Short mmCIF file of C-alpha atoms and ligand atoms in Angstrom, two decimals:
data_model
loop_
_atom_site.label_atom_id
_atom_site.label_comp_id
_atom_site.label_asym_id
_atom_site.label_seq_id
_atom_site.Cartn_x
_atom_site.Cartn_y
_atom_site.Cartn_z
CA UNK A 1 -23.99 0.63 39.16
CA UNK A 2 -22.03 1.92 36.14
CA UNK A 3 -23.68 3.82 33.40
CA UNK A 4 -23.19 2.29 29.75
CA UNK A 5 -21.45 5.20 29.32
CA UNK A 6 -18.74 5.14 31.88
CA UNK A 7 -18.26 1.28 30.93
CA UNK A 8 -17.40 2.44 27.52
CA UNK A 9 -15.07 4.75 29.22
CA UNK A 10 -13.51 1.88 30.55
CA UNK A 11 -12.36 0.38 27.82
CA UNK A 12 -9.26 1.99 27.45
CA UNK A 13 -6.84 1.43 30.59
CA UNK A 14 -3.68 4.04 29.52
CA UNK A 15 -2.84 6.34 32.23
CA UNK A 16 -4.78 9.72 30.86
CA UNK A 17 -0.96 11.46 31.08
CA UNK A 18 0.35 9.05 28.44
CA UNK A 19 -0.54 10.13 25.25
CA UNK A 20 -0.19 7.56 21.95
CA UNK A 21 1.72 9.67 19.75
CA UNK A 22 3.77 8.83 16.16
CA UNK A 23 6.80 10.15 16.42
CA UNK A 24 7.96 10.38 12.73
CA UNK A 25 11.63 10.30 13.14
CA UNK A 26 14.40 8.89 10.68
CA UNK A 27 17.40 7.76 12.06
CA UNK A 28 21.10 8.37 10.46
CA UNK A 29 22.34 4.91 11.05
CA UNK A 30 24.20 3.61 8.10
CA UNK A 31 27.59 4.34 9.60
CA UNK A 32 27.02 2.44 12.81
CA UNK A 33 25.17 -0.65 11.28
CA UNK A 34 28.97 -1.15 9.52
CA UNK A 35 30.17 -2.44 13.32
CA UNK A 36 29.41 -4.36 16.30
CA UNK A 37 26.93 -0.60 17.29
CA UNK A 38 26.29 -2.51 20.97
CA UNK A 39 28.32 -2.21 23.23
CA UNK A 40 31.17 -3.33 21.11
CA UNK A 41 29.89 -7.21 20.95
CA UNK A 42 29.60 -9.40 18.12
CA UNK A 43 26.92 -11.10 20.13
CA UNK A 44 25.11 -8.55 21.27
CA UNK A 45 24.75 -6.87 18.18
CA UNK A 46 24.08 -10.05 16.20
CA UNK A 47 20.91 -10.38 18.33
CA UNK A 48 19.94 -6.94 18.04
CA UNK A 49 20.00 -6.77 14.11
CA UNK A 50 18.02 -10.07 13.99
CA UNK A 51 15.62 -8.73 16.19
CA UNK A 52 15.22 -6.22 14.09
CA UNK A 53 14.72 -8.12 10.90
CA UNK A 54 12.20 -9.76 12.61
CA UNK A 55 10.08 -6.54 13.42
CA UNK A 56 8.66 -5.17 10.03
CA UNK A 57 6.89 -8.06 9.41
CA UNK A 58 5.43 -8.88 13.08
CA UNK A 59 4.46 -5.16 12.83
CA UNK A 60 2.38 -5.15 9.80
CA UNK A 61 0.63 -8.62 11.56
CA UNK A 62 0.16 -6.46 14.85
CA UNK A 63 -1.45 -3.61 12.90
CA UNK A 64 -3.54 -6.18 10.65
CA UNK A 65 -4.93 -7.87 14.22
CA UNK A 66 -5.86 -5.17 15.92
CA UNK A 67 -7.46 -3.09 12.70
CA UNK A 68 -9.38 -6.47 12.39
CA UNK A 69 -11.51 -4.88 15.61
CA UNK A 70 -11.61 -1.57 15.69
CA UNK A 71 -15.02 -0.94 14.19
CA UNK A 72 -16.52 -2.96 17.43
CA UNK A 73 -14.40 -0.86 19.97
CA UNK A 74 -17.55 2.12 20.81
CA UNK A 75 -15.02 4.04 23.33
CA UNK A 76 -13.42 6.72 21.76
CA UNK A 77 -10.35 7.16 23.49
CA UNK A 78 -9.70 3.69 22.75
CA UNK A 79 -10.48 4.15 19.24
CA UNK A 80 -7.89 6.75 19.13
CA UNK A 81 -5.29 5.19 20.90
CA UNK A 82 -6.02 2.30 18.12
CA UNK A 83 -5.07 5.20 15.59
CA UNK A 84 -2.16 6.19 17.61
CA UNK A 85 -0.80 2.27 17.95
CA UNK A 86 -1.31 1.74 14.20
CA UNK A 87 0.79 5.11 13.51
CA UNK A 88 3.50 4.41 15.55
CA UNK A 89 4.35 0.75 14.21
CA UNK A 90 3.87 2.03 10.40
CA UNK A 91 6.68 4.70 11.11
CA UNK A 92 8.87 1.42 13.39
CA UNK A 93 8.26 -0.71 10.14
CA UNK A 94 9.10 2.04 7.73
CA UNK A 95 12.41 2.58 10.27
CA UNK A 96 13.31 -1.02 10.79
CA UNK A 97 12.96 -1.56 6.81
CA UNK A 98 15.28 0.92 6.04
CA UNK A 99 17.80 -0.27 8.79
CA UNK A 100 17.53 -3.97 8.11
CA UNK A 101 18.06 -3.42 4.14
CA UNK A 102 21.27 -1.49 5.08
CA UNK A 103 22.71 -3.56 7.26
CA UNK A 104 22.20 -7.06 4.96
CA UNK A 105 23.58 -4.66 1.74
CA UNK A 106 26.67 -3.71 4.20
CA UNK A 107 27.24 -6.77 6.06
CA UNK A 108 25.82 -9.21 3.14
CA UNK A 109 23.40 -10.97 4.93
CA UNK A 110 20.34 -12.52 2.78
CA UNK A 111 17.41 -10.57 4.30
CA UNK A 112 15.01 -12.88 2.75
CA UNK A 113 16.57 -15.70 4.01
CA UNK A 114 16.05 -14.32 7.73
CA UNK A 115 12.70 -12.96 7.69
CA UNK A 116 11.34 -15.42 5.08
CA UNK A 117 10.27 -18.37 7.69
CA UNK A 118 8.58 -15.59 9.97
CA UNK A 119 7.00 -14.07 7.09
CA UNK A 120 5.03 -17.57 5.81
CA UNK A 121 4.64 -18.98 9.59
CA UNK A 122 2.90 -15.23 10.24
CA UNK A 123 1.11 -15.55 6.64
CA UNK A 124 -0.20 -18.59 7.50
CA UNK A 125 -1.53 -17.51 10.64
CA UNK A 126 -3.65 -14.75 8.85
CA UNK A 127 -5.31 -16.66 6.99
CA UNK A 128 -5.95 -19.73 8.93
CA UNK A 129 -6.29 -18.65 12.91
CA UNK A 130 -9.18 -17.13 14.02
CA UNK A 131 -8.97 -13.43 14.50
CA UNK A 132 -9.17 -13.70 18.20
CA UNK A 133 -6.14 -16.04 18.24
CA UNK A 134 -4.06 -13.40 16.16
CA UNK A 135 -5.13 -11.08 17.83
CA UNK A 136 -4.28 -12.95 21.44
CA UNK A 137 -0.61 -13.29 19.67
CA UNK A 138 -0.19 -9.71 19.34
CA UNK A 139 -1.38 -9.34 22.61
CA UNK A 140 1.51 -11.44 23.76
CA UNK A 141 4.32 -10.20 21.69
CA UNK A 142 3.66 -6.72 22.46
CA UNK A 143 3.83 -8.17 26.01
CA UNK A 144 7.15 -8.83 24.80
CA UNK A 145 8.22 -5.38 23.68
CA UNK A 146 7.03 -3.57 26.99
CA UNK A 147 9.43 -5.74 28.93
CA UNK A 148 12.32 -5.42 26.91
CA UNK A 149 11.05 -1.27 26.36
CA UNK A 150 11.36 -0.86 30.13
CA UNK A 151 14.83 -2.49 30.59
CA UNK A 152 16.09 -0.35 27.85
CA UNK A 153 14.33 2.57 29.38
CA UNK A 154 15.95 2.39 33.13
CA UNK A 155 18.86 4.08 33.94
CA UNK A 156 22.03 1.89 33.09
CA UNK A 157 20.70 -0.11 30.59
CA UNK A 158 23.21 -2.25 28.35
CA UNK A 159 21.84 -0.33 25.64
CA UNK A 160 23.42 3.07 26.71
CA UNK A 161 26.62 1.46 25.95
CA UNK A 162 25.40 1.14 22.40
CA UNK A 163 26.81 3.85 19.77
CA UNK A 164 24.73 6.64 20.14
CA UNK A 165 22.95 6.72 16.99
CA UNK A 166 21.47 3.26 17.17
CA UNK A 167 20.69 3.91 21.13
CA UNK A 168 18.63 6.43 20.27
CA UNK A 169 16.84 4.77 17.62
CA UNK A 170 16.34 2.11 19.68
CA UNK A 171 15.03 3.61 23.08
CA UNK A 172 12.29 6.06 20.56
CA UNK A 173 10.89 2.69 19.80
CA UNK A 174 11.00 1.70 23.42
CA UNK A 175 8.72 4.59 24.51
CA UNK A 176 6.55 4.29 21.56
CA UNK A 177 6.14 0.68 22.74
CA UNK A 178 6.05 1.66 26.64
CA UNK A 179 3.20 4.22 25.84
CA UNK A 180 1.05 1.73 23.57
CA UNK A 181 1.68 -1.53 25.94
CA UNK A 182 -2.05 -1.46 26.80
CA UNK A 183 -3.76 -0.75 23.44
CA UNK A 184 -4.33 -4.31 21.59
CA UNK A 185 -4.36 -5.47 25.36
CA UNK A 186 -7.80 -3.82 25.77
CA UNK A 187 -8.88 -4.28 22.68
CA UNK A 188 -8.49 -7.83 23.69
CA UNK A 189 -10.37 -7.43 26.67
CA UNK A 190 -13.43 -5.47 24.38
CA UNK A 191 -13.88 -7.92 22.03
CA UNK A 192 -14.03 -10.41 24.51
CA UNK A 193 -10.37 -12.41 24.60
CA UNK A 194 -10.22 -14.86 27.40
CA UNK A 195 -7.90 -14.97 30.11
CA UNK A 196 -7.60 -18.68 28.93
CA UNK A 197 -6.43 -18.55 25.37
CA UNK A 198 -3.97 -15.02 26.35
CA UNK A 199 -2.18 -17.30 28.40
CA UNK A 200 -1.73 -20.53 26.45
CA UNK A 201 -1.10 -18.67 23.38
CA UNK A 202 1.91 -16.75 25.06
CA UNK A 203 3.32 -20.59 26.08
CA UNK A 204 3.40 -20.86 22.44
CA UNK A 205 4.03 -17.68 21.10
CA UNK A 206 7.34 -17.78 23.70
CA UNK A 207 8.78 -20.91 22.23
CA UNK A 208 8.30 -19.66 18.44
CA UNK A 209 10.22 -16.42 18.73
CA UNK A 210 12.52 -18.10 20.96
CA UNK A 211 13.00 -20.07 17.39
CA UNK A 212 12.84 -17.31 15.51
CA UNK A 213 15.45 -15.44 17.46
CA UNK A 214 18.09 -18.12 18.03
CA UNK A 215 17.51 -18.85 14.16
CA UNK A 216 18.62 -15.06 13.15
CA UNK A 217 21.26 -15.10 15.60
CA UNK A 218 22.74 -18.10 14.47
CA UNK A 219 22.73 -16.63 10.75
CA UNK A 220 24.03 -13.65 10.83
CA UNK A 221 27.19 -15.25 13.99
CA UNK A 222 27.64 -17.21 11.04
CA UNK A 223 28.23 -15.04 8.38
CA UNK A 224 30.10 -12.82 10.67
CA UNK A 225 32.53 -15.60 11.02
CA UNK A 226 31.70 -15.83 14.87
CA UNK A 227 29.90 -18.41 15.46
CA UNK A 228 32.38 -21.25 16.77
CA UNK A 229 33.97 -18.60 18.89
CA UNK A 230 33.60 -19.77 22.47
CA UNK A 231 34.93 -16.79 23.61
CA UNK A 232 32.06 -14.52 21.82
CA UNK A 233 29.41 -17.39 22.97
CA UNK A 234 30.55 -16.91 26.92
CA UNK A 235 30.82 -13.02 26.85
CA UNK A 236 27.21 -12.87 25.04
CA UNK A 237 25.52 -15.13 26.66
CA UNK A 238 26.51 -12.56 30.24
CA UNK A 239 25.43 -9.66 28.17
CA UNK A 240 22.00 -11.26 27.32
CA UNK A 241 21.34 -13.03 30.48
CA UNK A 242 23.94 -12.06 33.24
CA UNK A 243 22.64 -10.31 36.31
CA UNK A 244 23.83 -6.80 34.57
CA UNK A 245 22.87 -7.80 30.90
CA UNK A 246 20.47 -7.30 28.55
CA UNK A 247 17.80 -9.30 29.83
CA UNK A 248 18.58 -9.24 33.77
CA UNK A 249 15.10 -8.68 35.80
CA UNK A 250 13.25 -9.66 32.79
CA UNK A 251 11.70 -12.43 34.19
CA UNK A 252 9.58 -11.28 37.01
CA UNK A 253 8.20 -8.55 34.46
CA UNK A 254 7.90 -11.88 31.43
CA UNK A 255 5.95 -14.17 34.26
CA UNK A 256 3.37 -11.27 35.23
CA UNK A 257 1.51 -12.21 32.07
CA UNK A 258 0.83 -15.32 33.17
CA UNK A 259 -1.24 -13.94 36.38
CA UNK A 260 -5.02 -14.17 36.57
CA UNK A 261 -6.17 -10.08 35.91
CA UNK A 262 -2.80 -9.24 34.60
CA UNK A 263 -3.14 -5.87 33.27
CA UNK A 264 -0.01 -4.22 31.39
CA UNK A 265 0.00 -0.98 33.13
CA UNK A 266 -0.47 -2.74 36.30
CA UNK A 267 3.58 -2.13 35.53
CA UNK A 268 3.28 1.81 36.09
CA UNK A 269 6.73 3.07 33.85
CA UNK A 270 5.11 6.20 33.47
CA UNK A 271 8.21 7.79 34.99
CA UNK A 272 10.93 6.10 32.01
CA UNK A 273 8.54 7.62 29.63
CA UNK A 274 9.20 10.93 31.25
CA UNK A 275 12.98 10.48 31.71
CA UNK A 276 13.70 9.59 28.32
CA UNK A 277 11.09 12.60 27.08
CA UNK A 278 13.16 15.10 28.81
CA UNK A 279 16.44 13.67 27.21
CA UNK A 280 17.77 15.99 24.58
CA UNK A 281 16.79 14.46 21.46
CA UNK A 282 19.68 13.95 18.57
CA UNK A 283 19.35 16.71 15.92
CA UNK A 284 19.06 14.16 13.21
CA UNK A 285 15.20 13.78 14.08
FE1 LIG B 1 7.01 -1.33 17.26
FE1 LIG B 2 4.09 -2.46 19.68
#
C-alpha cells in the first residue's frame, strides 16, 4: 500500500521532464495585425483575432478557478506547477491584451463589443456557480487549448503559413499551454471533481464557445466587409475543417475527454514541446 506521502506525490501527473515555466516574451506584432497575418485568409485570420479577444478574459477566470484551490493542494510539485500555470496565463493575458487593443485601434473593431457578452456570461459564473463547476469549466477549456496547442505544434501546421511574427507568438502560447495541460486537470482530481460533472460540463462548455466563437467571427467578417463573400465562406470553412486545415484530426484528440479515466497527458506531446524548444527563437523576445 502507498504511503500518504507518495499519494501526495501523486497529485501532480506532468511528465517530471516538462517543466511549467513563464516565458515573459513580448511580441512585435503591430505590423502584421494590419493584414490577413494567416495564411493570407480573411477567414482564417478573422477566427484567429476573435479567438484571441476571447482569451484575456477566460484567462483571468482560469487563474481565478484554480487559485480558488490551491491552499488544499498538500503536494508540492503540484503547488508549484499551480505557480507556474498562473504565471504563464498572466504574461498570455498581458500579450493577448496588447494584441487585441491593436488590432480593434487598426482594423476598428469595438473590442468591448466582442468580449463584452463573454465577460458578463464568465462574471456571472463567478459569482453564482459553485467553485467546483468553474473550476470543471477551466478544466474543459484548457482541454480545449491542448488540442488546438498540439495541432499547431506538429510539423505542417496551417499556422506555419502564418506571417512569422504572429506564428511565433502563437506557437509560445501553444507550448506554454502543451506544458500546463495537466495542472487545473489535477487540481480537479485533488479537490475531488467528478468524472460526472467534467464531462457534462464540457457538453456545455462546447456549445458556449462554439457561440462565442462564431459570434466574433461573424463581427469582425463583417466589419471587414467579408462576410457575404461565398467565396471567403468556402475557402475558410477548408482551412478550419478540411482534412489539411486548421482543425483536421482534432476530433479524436476533442472526444478523448469524454472517456472514463481520461487523463491529459495520457496524450504524450512531450516531443512538440521539444521540437519547437530547439527552434531558433525570433530576436524580438
Ligand atoms: Fe493561455
Ligand atoms: Fe491554459
Amino acid at each position: 500500500m502507498k504511503s500518504v506521502a507518495d499519494q501526495l506525490a501523486t497529485q501532480s501527473s506532468t511528465p517530471d521532464e516538462v517543466s511549467i515555466k513563464p516565458r515573459n516574451r513580448t511580441h512585435d506584432i503591430a505590423a502584421a495585425l494590419e493584414g490577413e497575418w494567416m495564411d493570407n485568409s480573411a477567414f482564417l485570420t478573422a477566427f484567429f483575432n476573435g479567438m484571441s479577444i476571447t482569451f484575456p478574459v477566460g484567462e483571468k477566470f482560469f487563474i481565478d478557478s484554480v487559485r480558488h484551490y490551491s491552499d488544499q493542494i498538500a503536494d508540492p510539485v503540484l503547488q508549484s506547477e499551480i505557480k507556474g500555470f498562473c504565471g504563464q496565463e498572466g504574461f498570455h493575458r498581458r500579450e493577448h491584451q496588447r494584441y487585441n487593443e491593436t488590432l480593434c485601434t487598426t482594423r476598428g473593431y469595438d473590442l468591448e463589443k466582442i468580449e463584452g457578452t463573454l465577460t458578463r456570461r464568465l462574471n456571472w459564473a463567478q459569482k453564482n456557480l459553485p467553485p467546483m463547476t468553474n473550476l470543471a469549466v477551466t478544466v474543459a477549456i484548457e482541454h480545449f487549448t491542448a488540442v488546438l496547442a498540439e495541432l499547431m505544434l506538429r510539423p505542417g501546421s496551417t499556422i506555419d503559413n502564418a506571417e512569422p511574427s504572429m506564428r511565433a507568438l502563437w506557437r509560445w502560447h501553444a507550448a506554454e499551454e502543451m506544458e500546463h495541460k495537466s495542472v487545473a486537470f489535477d487540481v480537479y482530481k485533488a479537490v475531488g471533481g467528478t468524472e460526472e460533472l467534467r464531462r457534462s460540463v464540457m457538453r456545455r462548455v462546447s456549445f458556449l464557445m462554439t457561440i462565442e466563437l462564431t459570434r466574433a467571427l461573424f463581427y469582425i467578417l463583417r466589419k471587414d466587409g467579408q462576410l457575404f463573400s461565398l467565396s471567403v465562406w468556402r475557402k475558410g470553412l477548408a482551412g478550419l475543417f478540411g482534412k489539411e486545415g486548421v482543425f483536421g484530426g482534432a476530433w479524436p484528440l476533442y472526444k478523448a475527454f469524454y472517456t472514463v479515466g481520461f487523463h491529459p497527458w495520457q496524450q504524450d506531446t512531450r516531443d512538440l514541446l521539444d521540437q519547437w524548444a530547439a527552434e531558433p527563437q525570433p530576436m524580438s523576445y
